[in-house]
CSV table of C-alpha atoms in Angstrom, one decimal:
chain,number,residue,atom,x,y,z
R,826,UNK,CA,5.9,-52.9,60.9
R,827,UNK,CA,3.4,-50.8,59.8
R,828,UNK,CA,5.2,-50.2,56.6
R,829,UNK,CA,6.1,-45.8,55.1
R,830,UNK,CA,3.7,-44.1,53.1
R,831,UNK,CA,5.9,-42.0,50.4
R,832,UNK,CA,3.0,-40.4,48.3
R,833,UNK,CA,4.9,-38.9,44.3
R,834,UNK,CA,5.1,-35.0,43.3
R,835,UNK,CA,5.4,-32.9,41.0
R,836,UNK,CA,5.0,-29.2,40.6
R,837,UNK,CA,4.8,-28.6,36.9
R,838,UNK,CA,5.6,-24.9,35.6
R,839,UNK,CA,6.0,-23.5,32.3
R,840,UNK,CA,9.6,-23.3,33.0
R,841,UNK,CA,10.6,-26.4,35.2
R,842,UNK,CA,8.6,-29.8,36.4
R,843,UNK,CA,10.1,-29.6,40.0
R,844,UNK,CA,9.8,-33.6,41.4
R,845,UNK,CA,10.1,-35.4,44.5
R,846,UNK,CA,9.0,-38.4,46.6
R,847,UNK,CA,7.6,-36.6,49.9
R,848,UNK,CA,5.5,-38.1,53.1
R,849,UNK,CA,3.1,-36.8,55.5
R,850,UNK,CA,5.3,-35.1,57.3
R,851,UNK,CA,6.4,-33.3,54.4
R,852,UNK,CA,10.3,-34.6,54.6
R,853,UNK,CA,11.8,-34.7,50.6
R,854,UNK,CA,12.8,-37.6,50.2
R,855,UNK,CA,14.4,-37.3,47.1
R,856,UNK,CA,14.3,-34.6,44.0
R,857,UNK,CA,15.3,-32.9,41.3
R,858,UNK,CA,14.0,-30.0,38.8
R,859,UNK,CA,13.9,-30.9,34.8
R,860,UNK,CA,13.2,-28.0,32.1
R,861,UNK,CA,10.7,-27.5,30.6
R,862,UNK,CA,10.5,-28.4,26.9
R,863,UNK,CA,8.5,-30.5,24.9
R,864,UNK,CA,5.7,-33.4,26.7
R,865,UNK,CA,7.2,-35.9,25.6
R,866,UNK,CA,11.3,-34.5,26.8
R,867,UNK,CA,9.7,-33.2,30.4
R,868,UNK,CA,7.7,-36.0,30.8
R,869,UNK,CA,10.0,-38.7,30.2
R,870,UNK,CA,11.9,-37.4,32.4
R,871,UNK,CA,10.2,-36.6,35.1
R,872,UNK,CA,9.2,-40.8,34.4
R,873,UNK,CA,12.2,-42.3,34.6
R,874,UNK,CA,13.0,-40.1,37.9
R,875,UNK,CA,9.7,-42.1,39.9
R,876,UNK,CA,10.4,-45.1,38.4
R,877,UNK,CA,14.5,-44.6,40.0
R,878,UNK,CA,12.8,-43.5,43.0
R,879,UNK,CA,10.9,-46.9,43.3
R,880,UNK,CA,13.5,-48.8,42.3
R,881,UNK,CA,15.5,-47.4,45.2
R,882,UNK,CA,13.2,-48.8,47.4
R,883,UNK,CA,10.1,-45.3,47.4
R,884,UNK,CA,7.3,-47.0,46.2
R,885,UNK,CA,4.6,-45.2,45.4
R,886,UNK,CA,1.1,-46.1,44.5
R,887,UNK,CA,-0.3,-42.3,44.4
R,888,UNK,CA,1.1,-39.0,42.7
R,889,UNK,CA,0.1,-35.4,43.3
R,890,UNK,CA,0.3,-33.8,39.7
R,891,UNK,CA,0.7,-29.7,40.5
R,892,UNK,CA,0.4,-28.8,36.8
R,893,UNK,CA,-0.1,-25.1,34.6
R,894,UNK,CA,-2.4,-24.2,32.7
R,895,UNK,CA,-5.7,-24.6,31.7
R,896,UNK,CA,-6.7,-27.5,32.7
R,897,UNK,CA,-9.3,-29.9,32.0
R,898,UNK,CA,-11.0,-30.8,35.8
R,899,UNK,CA,-14.4,-32.3,34.7
R,900,UNK,CA,-14.0,-35.8,35.1
R,901,UNK,CA,-15.8,-37.1,32.6
R,902,UNK,CA,-14.6,-35.6,29.8
R,903,UNK,CA,-13.0,-36.9,26.8
R,904,UNK,CA,-10.0,-34.6,27.4
R,905,UNK,CA,-10.4,-35.4,31.6
R,906,UNK,CA,-6.5,-34.4,33.0
R,907,UNK,CA,-5.3,-32.1,29.4
R,908,UNK,CA,-3.4,-29.1,29.4
R,909,UNK,CA,-6.1,-27.7,26.9
R,910,UNK,CA,-5.4,-24.4,24.9
R,911,UNK,CA,-1.9,-22.9,26.8
R,912,UNK,CA,-0.1,-20.2,25.8
R,913,UNK,CA,2.8,-22.8,25.6
R,914,UNK,CA,3.9,-23.5,22.3
R,915,UNK,CA,3.9,-27.1,21.9
R,916,UNK,CA,1.6,-28.5,24.8
R,917,UNK,CA,-1.6,-27.8,24.1
R,918,UNK,CA,-3.4,-30.8,24.1
R,919,UNK,CA,-1.1,-32.8,26.2
R,920,UNK,CA,-2.9,-35.8,28.0
R,921,UNK,CA,-0.3,-35.5,31.2
R,922,UNK,CA,-2.4,-38.0,33.2
R,923,UNK,CA,-2.4,-40.1,31.8
R,924,UNK,CA,1.3,-40.2,30.1
R,925,UNK,CA,1.8,-40.5,33.9
R,926,UNK,CA,-0.5,-43.2,35.2
R,927,UNK,CA,0.2,-45.0,32.3
R,928,UNK,CA,3.7,-45.7,32.8
R,929,UNK,CA,4.1,-45.4,36.4
R,930,UNK,CA,0.8,-47.8,37.2
R,931,UNK,CA,-0.3,-45.1,40.2
R,932,UNK,CA,-2.8,-42.8,40.8
R,933,UNK,CA,-2.3,-39.6,40.2
R,934,UNK,CA,-4.7,-36.3,40.9
R,935,UNK,CA,-4.0,-34.2,39.3
R,936,UNK,CA,-5.6,-30.1,39.6
R,937,UNK,CA,-3.8,-26.0,38.6
R,938,UNK,CA,-0.1,-25.2,40.5
R,939,UNK,CA,-2.2,-22.5,41.8
R,940,UNK,CA,-5.7,-24.3,43.4
R,941,UNK,CA,-2.9,-26.8,44.9
R,942,UNK,CA,-0.5,-24.6,46.7
R,943,UNK,CA,-3.9,-22.7,47.6
R,944,UNK,CA,-4.7,-26.0,49.2
R,945,UNK,CA,-0.9,-26.2,50.9
R,946,UNK,CA,-1.1,-23.3,52.2
R,947,UNK,CA,-4.6,-23.6,53.8
R,948,UNK,CA,-3.5,-27.1,55.3
R,949,UNK,CA,0.1,-25.5,56.0
R,950,UNK,CA,1.1,-22.7,55.9
R,951,UNK,CA,0.2,-19.0,56.0
R,952,UNK,CA,-3.7,-19.3,55.6
R,953,UNK,CA,-4.6,-22.3,58.3
R,954,UNK,CA,-7.9,-21.4,60.0
R,955,UNK,CA,-8.9,-19.3,56.8
R,956,UNK,CA,-12.7,-19.4,55.3
R,957,UNK,CA,-11.5,-17.7,52.4
R,958,UNK,CA,-8.0,-18.0,50.8
R,959,UNK,CA,-5.8,-16.7,47.7
R,960,UNK,CA,-2.4,-18.3,46.2
R,961,UNK,CA,-1.4,-15.7,43.4
R,962,UNK,CA,2.0,-16.9,41.4
R,963,UNK,CA,4.2,-14.3,39.9
R,964,UNK,CA,6.1,-16.0,38.3
R,965,UNK,CA,6.9,-16.8,34.4
R,966,UNK,CA,3.4,-16.9,34.2
R,967,UNK,CA,0.7,-15.4,37.4
R,968,UNK,CA,-2.3,-17.7,38.4
R,969,UNK,CA,-4.1,-17.8,41.3
R,970,UNK,CA,-5.8,-20.9,43.3
R,971,UNK,CA,-8.9,-20.4,45.6
R,972,UNK,CA,-9.8,-22.1,48.5
R,973,UNK,CA,-13.1,-21.8,50.3
R,974,UNK,CA,-13.9,-23.5,53.5
R,975,UNK,CA,-10.7,-26.2,52.7
R,976,UNK,CA,-11.8,-26.9,49.4
R,977,UNK,CA,-9.8,-25.1,46.2
R,978,UNK,CA,-12.4,-24.2,44.0
R,979,UNK,CA,-14.3,-25.4,40.7
R,980,UNK,CA,-17.1,-24.4,38.4
R,981,UNK,CA,-17.1,-23.9,35.4
R,982,UNK,CA,-13.7,-24.6,34.4
R,983,UNK,CA,-11.5,-22.7,37.7
R,984,UNK,CA,-10.0,-19.4,38.1
R,985,UNK,CA,-7.8,-18.2,35.6
R,986,UNK,CA,-7.2,-14.5,38.0
R,987,UNK,CA,-4.1,-14.4,36.5
R,988,UNK,CA,-6.1,-13.8,33.6
R,989,UNK,CA,-8.5,-10.5,34.9
R,990,UNK,CA,-8.5,-7.4,32.6
R,991,UNK,CA,-6.4,-4.4,34.5
R,992,UNK,CA,-5.8,-0.7,33.4
R,993,UNK,CA,-2.4,-0.4,33.7
R,994,UNK,CA,-0.7,1.9,34.4
R,995,UNK,CA,1.2,4.7,32.6
R,996,UNK,CA,-0.3,3.6,28.4
R,997,UNK,CA,2.4,0.2,29.7
R,998,UNK,CA,0.7,-2.2,27.4
R,999,UNK,CA,0.6,-6.1,28.1
R,1000,UNK,CA,1.7,-8.7,25.5
R,1001,UNK,CA,-0.8,-11.9,26.3
R,1002,UNK,CA,-1.5,-13.1,23.3
R,1003,UNK,CA,-5.0,-13.8,23.8
R,1004,UNK,CA,-5.7,-10.5,25.7
R,1005,UNK,CA,-3.8,-8.1,26.0
R,1006,UNK,CA,-3.8,-5.9,29.1
R,1007,UNK,CA,-4.6,-8.8,32.0
R,1008,UNK,CA,-2.2,-9.6,34.6
R,1009,UNK,CA,-0.5,-11.9,33.4
R,1010,UNK,CA,0.2,-9.8,30.2
R,1011,UNK,CA,1.0,-7.1,32.6
R,1012,UNK,CA,2.9,-8.4,34.8
R,1013,UNK,CA,4.5,-12.5,34.7
R,1014,UNK,CA,8.0,-12.2,34.4
R,1015,UNK,CA,7.7,-13.6,30.2
R,1016,UNK,CA,6.1,-10.4,30.6
R,1017,UNK,CA,8.4,-7.9,32.8
R,1018,UNK,CA,10.8,-9.0,29.7
R,1019,UNK,CA,8.5,-8.0,26.9
R,1020,UNK,CA,8.4,-4.7,28.0
R,1021,UNK,CA,11.4,-3.5,29.1
R,1022,UNK,CA,13.3,-5.0,27.5
R,1023,UNK,CA,15.1,-6.9,29.7
R,1024,UNK,CA,15.0,-10.0,32.2
R,1025,UNK,CA,13.2,-9.1,35.4
R,1026,UNK,CA,15.8,-9.7,37.7
R,1027,UNK,CA,18.3,-7.8,35.5
R,1028,UNK,CA,16.1,-4.6,36.2
R,1029,UNK,CA,18.0,-2.0,39.0
R,1030,UNK,CA,15.6,-2.3,42.1
R,1031,UNK,CA,15.4,1.7,41.7
R,1032,UNK,CA,13.7,0.8,37.9
R,1033,UNK,CA,10.2,2.3,37.4
R,1034,UNK,CA,9.1,-1.4,36.3
R,1035,UNK,CA,9.0,-1.8,40.0
R,1036,UNK,CA,6.6,0.6,40.9
R,1037,UNK,CA,4.3,-0.2,38.1
R,1038,UNK,CA,4.7,-3.8,39.1
R,1039,UNK,CA,3.3,-3.3,42.0
R,1040,UNK,CA,0.6,-1.0,41.1
R,1041,UNK,CA,-0.8,-3.1,38.2
R,1042,UNK,CA,-0.5,-5.9,41.7
R,1043,UNK,CA,-2.7,-3.7,44.4
R,1044,UNK,CA,-5.5,-3.5,41.4
R,1045,UNK,CA,-5.5,-6.8,41.7
R,1046,UNK,CA,-5.4,-7.6,45.2
R,1047,UNK,CA,-7.7,-5.1,45.6
R,1048,UNK,CA,-10.3,-6.6,43.3
R,1049,UNK,CA,-9.1,-10.3,45.1
R,1050,UNK,CA,-10.9,-8.4,48.6
R,1051,UNK,CA,-13.7,-6.4,47.3
R,1052,UNK,CA,-14.7,-10.4,45.0
R,1053,UNK,CA,-14.2,-12.8,47.6
R,1054,UNK,CA,-13.3,-10.8,51.3
R,1055,UNK,CA,-10.5,-13.4,51.4
R,1056,UNK,CA,-8.8,-13.4,54.0
R,1057,UNK,CA,-5.2,-13.9,53.1
R,1058,UNK,CA,-4.0,-12.9,49.6
R,1059,UNK,CA,0.0,-15.2,50.2
R,1060,UNK,CA,1.7,-14.3,46.9
R,1061,UNK,CA,4.5,-16.9,45.8
R,1062,UNK,CA,6.8,-16.9,42.7
R,1063,UNK,CA,10.0,-15.7,41.0
R,1064,UNK,CA,9.2,-12.4,40.8
R,1065,UNK,CA,7.8,-11.7,44.5
R,1066,UNK,CA,11.2,-12.6,45.5
R,1067,UNK,CA,12.4,-9.2,44.4
R,1068,UNK,CA,12.9,-7.2,47.8
R,1069,UNK,CA,10.3,-4.8,48.9
R,1070,UNK,CA,8.4,-5.5,46.3
R,1071,UNK,CA,4.9,-7.0,48.4
R,1072,UNK,CA,5.4,-4.0,51.1
R,1073,UNK,CA,5.2,-1.7,47.2
R,1074,UNK,CA,1.9,-3.6,46.5
R,1075,UNK,CA,-0.3,-3.2,50.5
R,1076,UNK,CA,0.5,0.3,49.8
R,1077,UNK,CA,-1.0,1.0,46.7
R,1078,UNK,CA,-3.3,-1.8,47.8
R,1079,UNK,CA,-4.1,0.2,50.6
R,1080,UNK,CA,-4.2,3.5,48.6
R,1081,UNK,CA,-7.3,1.5,46.3
R,1082,UNK,CA,-9.2,0.5,48.2
R,1083,UNK,CA,-9.0,4.6,50.0
R,1084,UNK,CA,-11.1,3.0,53.5
R,1085,UNK,CA,-13.8,1.8,51.6
R,1086,UNK,CA,-13.5,-1.8,53.7
R,1087,UNK,CA,-13.6,-1.6,57.1
R,1088,UNK,CA,-11.4,-4.8,58.6
R,1089,UNK,CA,-12.2,-6.2,61.6
R,1090,UNK,CA,-10.5,-5.2,65.2
R,1091,UNK,CA,-6.7,-5.9,65.2
R,1092,UNK,CA,-6.4,-6.9,60.9
R,1093,UNK,CA,-4.3,-4.9,58.2
R,1094,UNK,CA,-3.4,-5.8,55.1
R,1095,UNK,CA,0.2,-6.7,55.8
R,1096,UNK,CA,-2.4,-9.6,57.9
R,1097,UNK,CA,-4.1,-10.4,55.0
R,1098,UNK,CA,-1.3,-9.9,52.1
R,1099,UNK,CA,1.9,-12.0,52.5
R,1100,UNK,CA,4.3,-13.9,51.3
R,1101,UNK,CA,4.0,-17.9,51.8
R,1102,UNK,CA,4.4,-20.0,54.9
R,1103,UNK,CA,5.4,-22.8,53.1
R,1104,UNK,CA,8.3,-20.9,51.4
R,1105,UNK,CA,9.4,-21.8,47.9
R,1106,UNK,CA,8.0,-25.1,48.7
R,1107,UNK,CA,4.1,-24.2,48.5
R,1108,UNK,CA,3.5,-25.7,44.5
R,1109,UNK,CA,5.1,-29.3,45.5
R,1110,UNK,CA,3.6,-29.1,48.6
R,1111,UNK,CA,0.1,-28.2,46.7
R,1112,UNK,CA,1.0,-32.3,45.1
R,1113,UNK,CA,0.4,-34.2,48.6
R,1114,UNK,CA,-1.9,-31.9,49.8
R,1115,UNK,CA,-4.0,-32.8,46.6
R,1116,UNK,CA,-3.9,-37.0,47.6
R,1117,UNK,CA,-4.1,-36.0,51.2
R,1118,UNK,CA,-7.6,-34.4,50.3
R,1119,UNK,CA,-9.0,-37.0,48.9
R,1120,UNK,CA,-8.1,-39.5,51.3
């Protein structure tokens, strides 16, 4: 009898680490959420969780890490597998891959959380059968992953779509410490909290913040459609759970494009800009997608 194969996966975000044991059929056997505090504390808790699962019989040899960045993804680099210069306090220059490999004695596959989520949506979710697809997360930060011909895009480093500069609507000032008026500095949950002086989730449905949010994200989608000719722009993350926000983004993108792009017959922006097919599991299953992509 063939022994059932398990995989360890982590969706490592700026607010929380989601850790799980899964199989190739996307079944989840054990799962936990760990607050993102300091590297030693957070990664230590993740290691403890996985050691407990191995002791319980969920033995794994590979771990897929969908991680917030920026990351060093150049295999020959001395700092391969590091979180590099991040605005996340305490986390710059963290050798996260080495910490996990040494403690768990397993092989770790790493990519950005958004590249991994983009790959998962391509394999199992809303972006199946596409040639070019993009996953955008709008949560604590804003990030974007790109999959072309079934492979996540890497180049000089990796895409940093969240830091694309955007002309802010109505004189709103962005809050990114690096770039000011980038998408993340204007539209992330953290930025919304700083701009409007209250958490995004507490803003009333008719607050002007949501209209501005939609306009910023529409400008992002405008650039992605023109720059990548994306067949799918999958928009995930906690902020996108706001009822009606996606439709506003689609409407403002339509206005922005001004009929310049002629889509194939039967295809409209509602077919292109969409929510994740995997729901809240895009990032977590992205970890599995990273492993399977290397298999």
